[in-house]
CSV table of C-alpha atoms in Angstrom, one decimal:
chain,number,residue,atom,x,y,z
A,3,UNK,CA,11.2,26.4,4.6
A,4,UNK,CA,10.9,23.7,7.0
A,5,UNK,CA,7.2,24.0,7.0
A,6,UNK,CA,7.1,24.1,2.9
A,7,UNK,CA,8.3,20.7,2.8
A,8,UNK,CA,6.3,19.0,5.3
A,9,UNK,CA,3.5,20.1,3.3
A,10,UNK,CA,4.9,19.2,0.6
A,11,UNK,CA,5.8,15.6,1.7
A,12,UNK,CA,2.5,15.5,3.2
A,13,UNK,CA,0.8,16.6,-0.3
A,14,UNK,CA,2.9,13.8,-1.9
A,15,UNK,CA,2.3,10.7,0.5
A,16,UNK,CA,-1.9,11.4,0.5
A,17,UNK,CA,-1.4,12.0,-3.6
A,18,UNK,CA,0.7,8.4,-3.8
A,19,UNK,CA,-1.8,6.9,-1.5
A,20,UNK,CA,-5.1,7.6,-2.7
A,21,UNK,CA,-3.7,6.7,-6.2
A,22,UNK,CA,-2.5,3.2,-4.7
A,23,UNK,CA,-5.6,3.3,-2.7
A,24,UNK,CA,-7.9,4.0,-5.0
A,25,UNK,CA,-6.6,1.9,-8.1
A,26,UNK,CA,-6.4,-1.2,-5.7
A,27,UNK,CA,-10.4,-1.2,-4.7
A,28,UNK,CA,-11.1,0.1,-8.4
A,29,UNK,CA,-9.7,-3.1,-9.5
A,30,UNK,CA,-11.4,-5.4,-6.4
A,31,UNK,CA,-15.1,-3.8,-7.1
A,32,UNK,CA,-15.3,-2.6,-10.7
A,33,UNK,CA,-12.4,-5.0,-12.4
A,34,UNK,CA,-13.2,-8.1,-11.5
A,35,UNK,CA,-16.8,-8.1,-11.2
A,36,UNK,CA,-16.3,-6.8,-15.3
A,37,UNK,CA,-14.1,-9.7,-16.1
A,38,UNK,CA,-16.6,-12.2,-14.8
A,39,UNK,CA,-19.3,-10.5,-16.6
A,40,UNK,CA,-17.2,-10.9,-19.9
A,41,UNK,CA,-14.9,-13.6,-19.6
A,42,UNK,CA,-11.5,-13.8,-21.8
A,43,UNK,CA,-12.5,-10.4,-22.8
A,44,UNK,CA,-8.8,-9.7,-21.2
A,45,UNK,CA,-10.1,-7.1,-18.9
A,46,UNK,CA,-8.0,-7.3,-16.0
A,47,UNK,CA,-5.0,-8.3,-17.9
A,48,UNK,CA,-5.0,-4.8,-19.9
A,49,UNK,CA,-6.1,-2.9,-17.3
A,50,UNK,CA,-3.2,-4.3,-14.9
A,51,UNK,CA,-0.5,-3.6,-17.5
A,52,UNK,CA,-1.3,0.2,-17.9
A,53,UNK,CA,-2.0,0.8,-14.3
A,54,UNK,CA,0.9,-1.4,-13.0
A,55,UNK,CA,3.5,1.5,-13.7
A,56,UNK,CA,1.7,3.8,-12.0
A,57,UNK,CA,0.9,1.5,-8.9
A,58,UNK,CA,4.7,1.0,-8.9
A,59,UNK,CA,5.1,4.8,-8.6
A,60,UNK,CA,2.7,5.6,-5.9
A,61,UNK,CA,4.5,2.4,-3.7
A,62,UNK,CA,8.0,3.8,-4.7
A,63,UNK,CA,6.9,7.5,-3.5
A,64,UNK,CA,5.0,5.6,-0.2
A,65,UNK,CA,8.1,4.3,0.8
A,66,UNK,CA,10.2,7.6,-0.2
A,67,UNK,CA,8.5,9.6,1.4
A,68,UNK,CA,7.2,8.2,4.6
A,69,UNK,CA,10.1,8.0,6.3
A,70,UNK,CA,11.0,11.6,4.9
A,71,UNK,CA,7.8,12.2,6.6
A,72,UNK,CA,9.0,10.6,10.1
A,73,UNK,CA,12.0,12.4,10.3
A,74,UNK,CA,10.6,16.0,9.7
A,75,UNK,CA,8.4,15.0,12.5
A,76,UNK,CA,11.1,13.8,14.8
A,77,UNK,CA,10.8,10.1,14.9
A,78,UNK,CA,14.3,9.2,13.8
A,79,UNK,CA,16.3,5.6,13.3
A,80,UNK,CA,17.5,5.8,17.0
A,81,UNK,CA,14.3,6.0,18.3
A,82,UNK,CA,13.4,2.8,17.0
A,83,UNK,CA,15.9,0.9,19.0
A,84,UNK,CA,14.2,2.3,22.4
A,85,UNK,CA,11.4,0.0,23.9
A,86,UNK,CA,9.2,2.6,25.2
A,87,UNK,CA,8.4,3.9,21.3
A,88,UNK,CA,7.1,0.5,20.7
A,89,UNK,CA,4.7,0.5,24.2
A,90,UNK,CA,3.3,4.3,23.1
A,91,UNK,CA,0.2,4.4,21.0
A,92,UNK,CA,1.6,6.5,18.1
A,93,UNK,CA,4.7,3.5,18.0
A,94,UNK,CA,2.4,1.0,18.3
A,95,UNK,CA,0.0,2.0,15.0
A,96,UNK,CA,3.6,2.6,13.6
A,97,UNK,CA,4.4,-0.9,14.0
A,98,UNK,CA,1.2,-2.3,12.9
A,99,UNK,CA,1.3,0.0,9.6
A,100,UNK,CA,4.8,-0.9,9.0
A,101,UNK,CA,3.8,-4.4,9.3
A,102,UNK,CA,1.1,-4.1,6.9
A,103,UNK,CA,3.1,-1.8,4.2
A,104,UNK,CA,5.8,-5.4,4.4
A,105,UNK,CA,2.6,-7.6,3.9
A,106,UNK,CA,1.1,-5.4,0.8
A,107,UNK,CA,4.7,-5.5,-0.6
A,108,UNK,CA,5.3,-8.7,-0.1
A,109,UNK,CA,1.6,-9.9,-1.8
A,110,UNK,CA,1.5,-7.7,-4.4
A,111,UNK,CA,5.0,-9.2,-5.9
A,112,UNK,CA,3.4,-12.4,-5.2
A,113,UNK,CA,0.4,-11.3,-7.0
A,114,UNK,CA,2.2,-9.7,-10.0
A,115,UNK,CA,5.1,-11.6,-10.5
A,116,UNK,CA,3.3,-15.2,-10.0
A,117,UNK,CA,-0.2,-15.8,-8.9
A,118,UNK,CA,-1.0,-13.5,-12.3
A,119,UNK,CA,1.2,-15.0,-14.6
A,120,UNK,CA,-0.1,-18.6,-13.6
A,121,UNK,CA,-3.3,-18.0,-13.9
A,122,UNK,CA,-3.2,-16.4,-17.4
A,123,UNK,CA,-1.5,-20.0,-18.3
A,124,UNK,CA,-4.0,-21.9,-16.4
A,125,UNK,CA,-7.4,-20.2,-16.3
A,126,UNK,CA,-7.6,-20.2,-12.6
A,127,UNK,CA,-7.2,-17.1,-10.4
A,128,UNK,CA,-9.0,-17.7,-7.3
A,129,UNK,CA,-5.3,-17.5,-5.4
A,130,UNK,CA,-4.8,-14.1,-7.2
A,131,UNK,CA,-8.4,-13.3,-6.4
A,132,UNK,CA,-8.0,-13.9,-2.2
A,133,UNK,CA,-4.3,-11.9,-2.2
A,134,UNK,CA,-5.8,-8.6,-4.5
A,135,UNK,CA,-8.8,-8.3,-2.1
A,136,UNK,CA,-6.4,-9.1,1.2
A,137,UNK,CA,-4.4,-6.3,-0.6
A,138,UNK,CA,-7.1,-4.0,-0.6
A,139,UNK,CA,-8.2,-4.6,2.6
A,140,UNK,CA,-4.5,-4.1,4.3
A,141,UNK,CA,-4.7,-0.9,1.8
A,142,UNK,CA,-7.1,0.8,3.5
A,143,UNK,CA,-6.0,-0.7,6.8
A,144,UNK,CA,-2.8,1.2,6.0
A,145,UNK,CA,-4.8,4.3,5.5
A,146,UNK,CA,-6.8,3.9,8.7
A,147,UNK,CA,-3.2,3.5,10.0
A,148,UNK,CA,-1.7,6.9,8.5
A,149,UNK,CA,-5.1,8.5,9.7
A,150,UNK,CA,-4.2,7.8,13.4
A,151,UNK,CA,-0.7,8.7,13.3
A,152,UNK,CA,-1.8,12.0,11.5
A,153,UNK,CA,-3.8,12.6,14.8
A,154,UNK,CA,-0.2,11.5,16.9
A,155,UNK,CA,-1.7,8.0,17.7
């Protein structure tokens, strides 16, 4: 049973991430480079609606089922309190992914919530621009991330 729903947590967290992934550099190398090629065609915009509930789904089940993922492993709350998990190399990339998983959060309610909205009023997204690519690039920085700790690095 135990073994059922690691898998199963497993199959969910790779299936979450390669959506959020995936979606993220589909929008930094085939969205944008679209919408300059046809400008106030309202590509991103309508592409950004319907794939913003599913991006939302994919981070909600990241951050589900991570920790799930953690504690079937054995790496509980108390352990993060002891200074020694933080010196070992599987701690370590866990700090550094939880680190970027705050910053990806943190930009991409930046991104959605104001940098987007302002520049559909103004015309301007070069700020939105810079935060969806640092996005991606933390995105698969986070994947690099779950690859090591995967391997118990």
């Amino acid at each position: 049973m135990g073994e059922a729903i690691f898998l199963a947590l497993i199959a969910l967290h790779v299936l979450a991430a390669t959506t959020w992934v995936g979606g993220v550099l589909f929008f930094v190398f085939a969205v944008v480079p679209a919408a300059r090629a046809a400008p106030g065609a309202g590509i991103p915009e309508a592409l950004g609606r319907a794939f913003r509930p599913v991006a939302y789904v994919a981070l909600g089940t990241l951050i589900v089922t991570g920790p799930l993922l953690l504690w079937v492993i054995g790496v509980g709350p108390e352990m993060f309190l002891q200074a020694r998990f933080w010196s070992d190399p599987f701690g370590i990339t866990l700090g550094a992914k939880l680190v970027m998983v705050g910053l990806v959060l943190a930009l991409t309610a930046w991104h959605d919530t104001v940098l987007g909205p302002r520049g559909l009023r103004t015309g301007q997204f070069g700020a939105t621009r810079i935060v969806g690519r640092t996005i991606g690039l933390l995105s698969v920085a986070i994947l690099l991330a779950g690859l090591l700790l995967a391997q118990g690095l």
